[in-house]
Amino acid sequence: MPAYLSAEALLADARLRTEALGSSAAILVVEGPDDKRLFGLETSWPQQIIAAGGRRLVLSAEQRAREEDRTDVVFLVDCDYEVSLGRLSAVSESLIITENADVEADLVALGRVRGLVAEFIPEALESDAALTDLSDVVKRRAVALAEPVGKVRLIAQRVGFSVDPAIRHMGRIRPTVDQVDVERLVRTIVMNSPESTLTPIEMHAAVVAEPGGFALCNGHDLVAALTHIFRADFGIRDVDETGVARMLRHGLSQLQFEGWSVVRRI
């Protein structure tokens, strides 16, 4: 992946690529290599996708492209709660923002959990009803874990400090497979976050007061939760977060891909 030192360098590379590919070609700038792999096979030429190496550089290049009135480059970034915080909006047609917190969360919303369940849980393939029911169970349990962590992420950004949002020792915060001890979860995150300016009690109160929903779920938290659920609830040992994330991104059907709001905008 090229290392771009500035937005100008990135746009210069984009210009060279469009000149080489012809006037009908456009460039899609994404945050990182995983995004590049996701879209690379769906373009006429793989070199139409540029992995910038970070969200900040993508946004900086998008702003510079608007100043230069460039219409041959499109930019994709994760929402990362910045929209709900009023810090980011699609100010131009060339800026595309994920519908949920990030690409992984969008893919879960598109129904990719069903494909994961079919891959990892053998009994799910006994019937369509079994696959549907198990997919709903797995997604519900993953969201129950990821949603409070997403609330902590959002509150921390709003207040102005960084937290360590890793979901550690998931078994200890789930009294049963269908319950999550949110208070203990929040306390664990805050106590592992030296920069936190809120106490565990204050953060828990803020989490309880924060409106919920799938939109609060971060994709990385969902991947961690899904991996834990496959291992702990269904005894699937040969599964890890890297594999789950890879399958989430690269098992999309053409119908799911074309129905994704990000792709429709592109």
mmCIF file of C-alpha atoms in Angstrom:
data_model
loop_
_atom_site.group_PDB
_atom_site.id
_atom_site.type_symbol
_atom_site.label_atom_id
_atom_site.label_comp_id
_atom_site.label_asym_id
_atom_site.label_seq_id
_atom_site.Cartn_x
_atom_site.Cartn_y
_atom_site.Cartn_z
ATOM 1 C CA MET A 1 0.000 0.000 0.000
ATOM 2 C CA PRO A 2 1.459 3.389 -0.960
ATOM 3 C CA ALA A 3 2.444 5.666 1.902
ATOM 4 C CA TYR A 4 0.953 9.087 1.201
ATOM 5 C CA LEU A 5 2.553 11.985 3.012
ATOM 6 C CA SER A 6 -0.245 14.408 2.190
ATOM 7 C CA ALA A 7 -3.629 14.836 0.556
ATOM 8 C CA GLU A 8 -1.876 16.454 -2.404
ATOM 9 C CA ALA A 9 0.280 13.358 -2.922
ATOM 10 C CA LEU A 10 -2.769 11.112 -2.807
ATOM 11 C CA LEU A 11 -4.668 13.209 -5.342
ATOM 12 C CA ALA A 12 -1.620 13.352 -7.596
ATOM 13 C CA ASP A 13 -1.568 9.546 -7.611
ATOM 14 C CA ALA A 14 -5.307 9.503 -8.372
ATOM 15 C CA ARG A 15 -4.720 11.861 -11.311
ATOM 16 C CA LEU A 16 -1.988 9.629 -12.718
ATOM 17 C CA ARG A 17 -4.244 6.600 -12.455
ATOM 18 C CA THR A 18 -7.190 8.216 -14.238
ATOM 19 C CA GLU A 19 -4.892 9.475 -16.993
ATOM 20 C CA ALA A 20 -3.577 5.945 -17.480
ATOM 21 C CA LEU A 21 -7.003 4.294 -17.389
ATOM 22 C CA GLY A 22 -8.853 6.800 -19.562
ATOM 23 C CA SER A 23 -11.392 9.543 -19.087
ATOM 24 C CA SER A 24 -14.234 7.140 -18.267
ATOM 25 C CA ALA A 25 -12.451 5.813 -15.161
ATOM 26 C CA ALA A 26 -12.949 7.146 -11.657
ATOM 27 C CA ILE A 27 -11.094 6.476 -8.422
ATOM 28 C CA LEU A 28 -12.462 5.301 -5.061
ATOM 29 C CA VAL A 29 -10.379 6.294 -2.032
ATOM 30 C CA VAL A 30 -10.902 4.144 1.061
ATOM 31 C CA GLU A 31 -9.338 4.083 4.512
ATOM 32 C CA GLY A 32 -7.295 0.887 4.484
ATOM 33 C CA PRO A 33 -6.294 -2.338 2.731
ATOM 34 C CA ASP A 34 -9.295 -4.340 3.993
ATOM 35 C CA ASP A 35 -11.605 -1.830 2.301
ATOM 36 C CA LYS A 36 -9.505 -2.014 -0.859
ATOM 37 C CA ARG A 37 -9.877 -5.804 -0.962
ATOM 38 C CA LEU A 38 -13.630 -5.529 -0.410
ATOM 39 C CA PHE A 39 -14.139 -3.302 -3.461
ATOM 40 C CA GLY A 40 -11.164 -4.328 -5.610
ATOM 41 C CA LEU A 41 -12.868 -7.160 -7.477
ATOM 42 C CA GLU A 42 -15.973 -5.086 -8.203
ATOM 43 C CA THR A 43 -14.192 -2.477 -10.333
ATOM 44 C CA SER A 44 -13.044 -2.590 -13.930
ATOM 45 C CA TRP A 45 -9.427 -2.280 -12.781
ATOM 46 C CA PRO A 46 -8.033 -2.925 -9.259
ATOM 47 C CA GLN A 47 -5.973 0.264 -9.476
ATOM 48 C CA GLN A 48 -9.215 2.259 -9.301
ATOM 49 C CA ILE A 49 -9.166 1.673 -5.517
ATOM 50 C CA ILE A 50 -6.711 3.660 -3.402
ATOM 51 C CA ALA A 51 -6.144 2.753 0.258
ATOM 52 C CA ALA A 52 -5.163 6.046 1.843
ATOM 53 C CA GLY A 53 -3.846 4.617 5.090
ATOM 54 C CA GLY A 54 -6.199 6.378 7.456
ATOM 55 C CA ARG A 55 -9.494 8.184 7.873
ATOM 56 C CA ARG A 56 -7.948 11.594 8.475
ATOM 57 C CA LEU A 57 -6.075 11.490 5.174
ATOM 58 C CA VAL A 58 -9.216 10.428 3.288
ATOM 59 C CA LEU A 59 -11.142 13.402 4.673
ATOM 60 C CA SER A 60 -8.267 15.789 4.010
ATOM 61 C CA ALA A 61 -8.002 14.601 0.399
ATOM 62 C CA GLU A 62 -11.771 14.881 -0.061
ATOM 63 C CA GLN A 63 -11.702 18.497 1.086
ATOM 64 C CA ARG A 64 -8.795 19.285 -1.237
ATOM 65 C CA ALA A 65 -10.566 17.572 -4.151
ATOM 66 C CA ARG A 66 -13.621 19.788 -3.594
ATOM 67 C CA GLU A 67 -11.403 22.870 -3.605
ATOM 68 C CA GLU A 68 -9.932 21.709 -6.932
ATOM 69 C CA ASP A 69 -13.411 20.824 -8.274
ATOM 70 C CA ARG A 70 -12.346 17.223 -8.905
ATOM 71 C CA THR A 71 -15.204 14.993 -10.041
ATOM 72 C CA ASP A 72 -13.243 11.845 -10.857
ATOM 73 C CA VAL A 73 -12.570 10.749 -7.251
ATOM 74 C CA VAL A 74 -14.986 9.399 -4.642
ATOM 75 C CA PHE A 75 -14.132 9.001 -0.948
ATOM 76 C CA LEU A 76 -15.447 6.461 1.575
ATOM 77 C CA VAL A 77 -15.062 6.734 5.364
ATOM 78 C CA ASP A 78 -16.486 5.016 8.421
ATOM 79 C CA CYS A 79 -19.070 7.014 10.361
ATOM 80 C CA ASP A 80 -17.377 6.275 13.723
ATOM 81 C CA TYR A 81 -20.125 8.182 15.611
ATOM 82 C CA GLU A 82 -18.924 11.437 14.043
ATOM 83 C CA VAL A 83 -22.273 11.988 12.288
ATOM 84 C CA SER A 84 -24.324 11.646 15.478
ATOM 85 C CA LEU A 85 -21.877 13.975 17.231
ATOM 86 C CA GLY A 86 -22.351 16.576 14.489
ATOM 87 C CA ARG A 87 -18.705 16.466 13.425
ATOM 88 C CA LEU A 88 -19.160 14.870 10.010
ATOM 89 C CA SER A 89 -21.704 15.090 7.230
ATOM 90 C CA ALA A 90 -21.851 14.263 3.556
ATOM 91 C CA VAL A 91 -21.090 17.811 2.468
ATOM 92 C CA SER A 92 -20.538 16.764 -1.139
ATOM 93 C CA GLU A 93 -21.615 14.019 -3.507
ATOM 94 C CA SER A 94 -18.071 12.670 -3.509
ATOM 95 C CA LEU A 95 -18.025 11.859 0.228
ATOM 96 C CA ILE A 96 -19.690 8.584 1.196
ATOM 97 C CA ILE A 97 -20.170 7.660 4.858
ATOM 98 C CA THR A 98 -21.139 4.226 6.161
ATOM 99 C CA GLU A 99 -24.728 3.982 7.312
ATOM 100 C CA ASN A 100 -23.691 2.495 10.663
ATOM 101 C CA ALA A 101 -20.522 2.953 12.710
ATOM 102 C CA ASP A 102 -18.238 1.299 10.153
ATOM 103 C CA VAL A 103 -18.075 -1.126 7.243
ATOM 104 C CA GLU A 104 -18.312 -4.238 9.449
ATOM 105 C CA ALA A 105 -21.427 -2.931 11.193
ATOM 106 C CA ASP A 106 -22.985 -2.195 7.804
ATOM 107 C CA LEU A 107 -22.254 -5.763 6.699
ATOM 108 C CA VAL A 108 -23.849 -7.236 9.818
ATOM 109 C CA ALA A 109 -26.903 -5.055 9.145
ATOM 110 C CA LEU A 110 -27.004 -6.457 5.600
ATOM 111 C CA GLY A 111 -27.454 -9.984 6.979
ATOM 112 C CA ARG A 112 -23.938 -11.387 6.837
ATOM 113 C CA VAL A 113 -24.378 -13.131 10.204
ATOM 114 C CA ARG A 114 -26.469 -15.712 8.359
ATOM 115 C CA GLY A 115 -23.452 -16.678 6.237
ATOM 116 C CA LEU A 116 -21.232 -16.948 9.308
ATOM 117 C CA VAL A 117 -23.749 -19.156 11.087
ATOM 118 C CA ALA A 118 -24.020 -21.406 8.033
ATOM 119 C CA GLU A 119 -20.233 -21.748 8.002
ATOM 120 C CA PHE A 120 -19.616 -22.352 11.696
ATOM 121 C CA ILE A 121 -22.719 -24.086 13.130
ATOM 122 C CA PRO A 122 -23.437 -27.415 11.361
ATOM 123 C CA GLU A 123 -26.970 -27.853 12.735
ATOM 124 C CA ALA A 124 -27.944 -24.527 11.165
ATOM 125 C CA LEU A 125 -27.999 -26.239 7.780
ATOM 126 C CA GLU A 126 -30.697 -28.731 8.789
ATOM 127 C CA SER A 127 -33.379 -26.403 7.437
ATOM 128 C CA ASP A 128 -33.970 -22.825 6.385
ATOM 129 C CA ALA A 129 -35.930 -22.259 9.583
ATOM 130 C CA ALA A 130 -33.002 -23.523 11.693
ATOM 131 C CA LEU A 131 -30.602 -21.234 9.842
ATOM 132 C CA THR A 132 -32.894 -18.243 10.284
ATOM 133 C CA ASP A 133 -33.522 -18.922 13.975
ATOM 134 C CA LEU A 134 -29.857 -19.483 14.828
ATOM 135 C CA SER A 135 -28.815 -16.412 12.852
ATOM 136 C CA ASP A 136 -31.278 -14.314 14.821
ATOM 137 C CA VAL A 137 -30.000 -15.759 18.114
ATOM 138 C CA VAL A 138 -26.342 -15.137 17.292
ATOM 139 C CA LYS A 139 -26.961 -11.604 16.074
ATOM 140 C CA ARG A 140 -29.106 -10.742 19.109
ATOM 141 C CA ARG A 141 -26.431 -11.948 21.511
ATOM 142 C CA ALA A 142 -23.655 -10.129 19.624
ATOM 143 C CA VAL A 143 -25.592 -6.867 19.622
ATOM 144 C CA ALA A 144 -26.264 -7.232 23.364
ATOM 145 C CA LEU A 145 -22.493 -7.271 23.920
ATOM 146 C CA ALA A 146 -21.505 -4.652 21.347
ATOM 147 C CA GLU A 147 -24.175 -2.037 22.043
ATOM 148 C CA PRO A 148 -23.033 -0.967 25.552
ATOM 149 C CA VAL A 149 -19.419 -0.820 24.354
ATOM 150 C CA GLY A 150 -20.556 1.391 21.491
ATOM 151 C CA LYS A 151 -22.288 3.658 23.983
ATOM 152 C CA VAL A 152 -19.028 3.956 25.941
ATOM 153 C CA ARG A 153 -17.181 4.834 22.733
ATOM 154 C CA LEU A 154 -19.755 7.511 21.878
ATOM 155 C CA ILE A 155 -19.826 9.028 25.370
ATOM 156 C CA ALA A 156 -16.028 9.101 25.555
ATOM 157 C CA GLN A 157 -15.823 10.930 22.212
ATOM 158 C CA ARG A 158 -18.497 13.370 23.326
ATOM 159 C CA VAL A 159 -16.729 14.125 26.617
ATOM 160 C CA GLY A 160 -13.314 14.228 24.962
ATOM 161 C CA PHE A 161 -11.152 11.358 26.158
ATOM 162 C CA SER A 162 -9.950 8.002 24.877
ATOM 163 C CA VAL A 163 -11.014 4.646 26.243
ATOM 164 C CA ASP A 164 -9.766 1.125 25.814
ATOM 165 C CA PRO A 165 -12.927 -0.468 24.451
ATOM 166 C CA ALA A 166 -11.661 -4.039 24.165
ATOM 167 C CA ILE A 167 -14.261 -6.493 25.479
ATOM 168 C CA ARG A 168 -12.163 -8.563 27.870
ATOM 169 C CA HIS A 169 -13.220 -11.716 29.733
ATOM 170 C CA MET A 170 -16.592 -11.864 28.015
ATOM 171 C CA GLY A 171 -17.581 -14.961 29.933
ATOM 172 C CA ARG A 172 -17.477 -13.003 33.198
ATOM 173 C CA ILE A 173 -19.885 -10.342 31.961
ATOM 174 C CA ARG A 174 -22.507 -12.814 30.689
ATOM 175 C CA PRO A 175 -24.352 -14.463 33.609
ATOM 176 C CA THR A 176 -26.223 -16.499 30.989
ATOM 177 C CA VAL A 177 -25.961 -16.695 27.211
ATOM 178 C CA ASP A 178 -28.851 -14.242 26.891
ATOM 179 C CA GLN A 179 -27.759 -11.755 29.551
ATOM 180 C CA VAL A 180 -25.014 -9.147 29.727
ATOM 181 C CA ASP A 181 -23.856 -7.549 32.972
ATOM 182 C CA VAL A 182 -23.634 -4.030 31.548
ATOM 183 C CA GLU A 183 -22.452 -2.513 34.826
ATOM 184 C CA ARG A 184 -19.506 -4.903 35.047
ATOM 185 C CA LEU A 185 -18.734 -4.464 31.344
ATOM 186 C CA VAL A 186 -18.620 -0.679 31.659
ATOM 187 C CA ARG A 187 -16.578 -0.850 34.844
ATOM 188 C CA THR A 188 -14.012 -3.095 33.148
ATOM 189 C CA ILE A 189 -13.644 -0.749 30.180
ATOM 190 C CA VAL A 190 -13.301 2.384 32.314
ATOM 191 C CA MET A 191 -10.818 0.791 34.712
ATOM 192 C CA ASN A 192 -8.662 -0.199 31.728
ATOM 193 C CA SER A 193 -8.818 3.342 30.306
ATOM 194 C CA PRO A 194 -6.270 5.597 32.080
ATOM 195 C CA GLU A 195 -7.486 8.693 30.209
ATOM 196 C CA SER A 196 -11.090 8.347 31.351
ATOM 197 C CA THR A 197 -12.408 11.449 33.107
ATOM 198 C CA LEU A 198 -15.549 9.634 34.242
ATOM 199 C CA THR A 199 -15.708 7.135 37.074
ATOM 200 C CA PRO A 200 -17.205 3.707 36.396
ATOM 201 C CA ILE A 201 -20.381 4.786 38.224
ATOM 202 C CA GLU A 202 -20.675 7.989 36.163
ATOM 203 C CA MET A 203 -20.025 6.137 32.904
ATOM 204 C CA HIS A 204 -22.592 3.448 33.743
ATOM 205 C CA ALA A 205 -25.210 6.117 34.475
ATOM 206 C CA ALA A 206 -24.418 7.796 31.139
ATOM 207 C CA VAL A 207 -24.645 4.452 29.314
ATOM 208 C CA VAL A 208 -28.044 3.682 30.851
ATOM 209 C CA ALA A 209 -29.314 7.140 29.876
ATOM 210 C CA GLU A 210 -28.005 6.952 26.295
ATOM 211 C CA PRO A 211 -30.594 5.878 23.685
ATOM 212 C CA GLY A 212 -29.683 2.483 22.274
ATOM 213 C CA GLY A 213 -30.071 0.562 19.061
ATOM 214 C CA PHE A 214 -27.964 -1.185 16.463
ATOM 215 C CA ALA A 215 -26.583 2.163 15.247
ATOM 216 C CA LEU A 216 -24.470 2.291 18.422
ATOM 217 C CA CYS A 217 -22.674 -0.974 17.594
ATOM 218 C CA ASN A 218 -19.104 -0.725 16.364
ATOM 219 C CA GLY A 219 -18.113 -3.358 13.812
ATOM 220 C CA HIS A 220 -14.935 -4.384 15.633
ATOM 221 C CA ASP A 221 -16.975 -4.968 18.798
ATOM 222 C CA LEU A 222 -19.488 -7.018 16.806
ATOM 223 C CA VAL A 223 -16.679 -9.158 15.366
ATOM 224 C CA ALA A 224 -15.238 -9.740 18.854
ATOM 225 C CA ALA A 225 -18.692 -10.585 20.205
ATOM 226 C CA LEU A 226 -19.512 -12.942 17.327
ATOM 227 C CA THR A 227 -16.211 -14.764 17.771
ATOM 228 C CA HIS A 228 -16.834 -15.210 21.498
ATOM 229 C CA ILE A 229 -20.399 -16.445 20.918
ATOM 230 C CA PHE A 230 -19.335 -19.027 18.349
ATOM 231 C CA ARG A 231 -16.664 -20.309 20.733
ATOM 232 C CA ALA A 232 -18.455 -20.081 24.086
ATOM 233 C CA ASP A 233 -22.079 -20.769 23.145
ATOM 234 C CA PHE A 234 -21.636 -23.255 20.311
ATOM 235 C CA GLY A 235 -18.262 -24.855 21.070
ATOM 236 C CA ILE A 236 -16.665 -23.803 17.774
ATOM 237 C CA ARG A 237 -12.933 -23.739 18.584
ATOM 238 C CA ASP A 238 -11.329 -23.129 15.200
ATOM 239 C CA VAL A 239 -12.606 -19.557 14.887
ATOM 240 C CA ASP A 240 -10.874 -16.259 15.622
ATOM 241 C CA GLU A 241 -11.598 -12.568 15.095
ATOM 242 C CA THR A 242 -9.416 -12.354 11.993
ATOM 243 C CA GLY A 243 -11.320 -15.168 10.321
ATOM 244 C CA VAL A 244 -14.723 -13.786 11.300
ATOM 245 C CA ALA A 245 -13.852 -10.311 10.006
ATOM 246 C CA ARG A 246 -12.537 -11.755 6.748
ATOM 247 C CA MET A 247 -15.639 -13.871 6.173
ATOM 248 C CA LEU A 248 -17.886 -10.952 7.071
ATOM 249 C CA ARG A 249 -16.279 -8.816 4.370
ATOM 250 C CA HIS A 250 -15.761 -11.352 1.636
ATOM 251 C CA GLY A 251 -18.856 -13.532 1.714
ATOM 252 C CA LEU A 252 -21.291 -10.950 0.381
ATOM 253 C CA SER A 253 -23.710 -12.110 -2.258
ATOM 254 C CA GLN A 254 -24.077 -9.905 -5.309
ATOM 255 C CA LEU A 255 -27.588 -9.009 -4.158
ATOM 256 C CA GLN A 256 -26.327 -7.923 -0.733
ATOM 257 C CA PHE A 257 -23.447 -5.982 -2.245
ATOM 258 C CA GLU A 258 -25.624 -4.104 -4.719
ATOM 259 C CA GLY A 259 -28.229 -3.414 -2.019
ATOM 260 C CA TRP A 260 -25.692 -1.863 0.347
ATOM 261 C CA SER A 261 -26.337 1.871 0.744
ATOM 262 C CA VAL A 262 -22.615 2.590 0.307
ATOM 263 C CA VAL A 263 -22.509 0.818 -3.042
ATOM 264 C CA ARG A 264 -25.717 2.470 -4.254
ATOM 265 C CA ARG A 265 -24.143 5.867 -3.547
ATOM 266 C CA ILE A 266 -20.941 4.943 -5.323
#
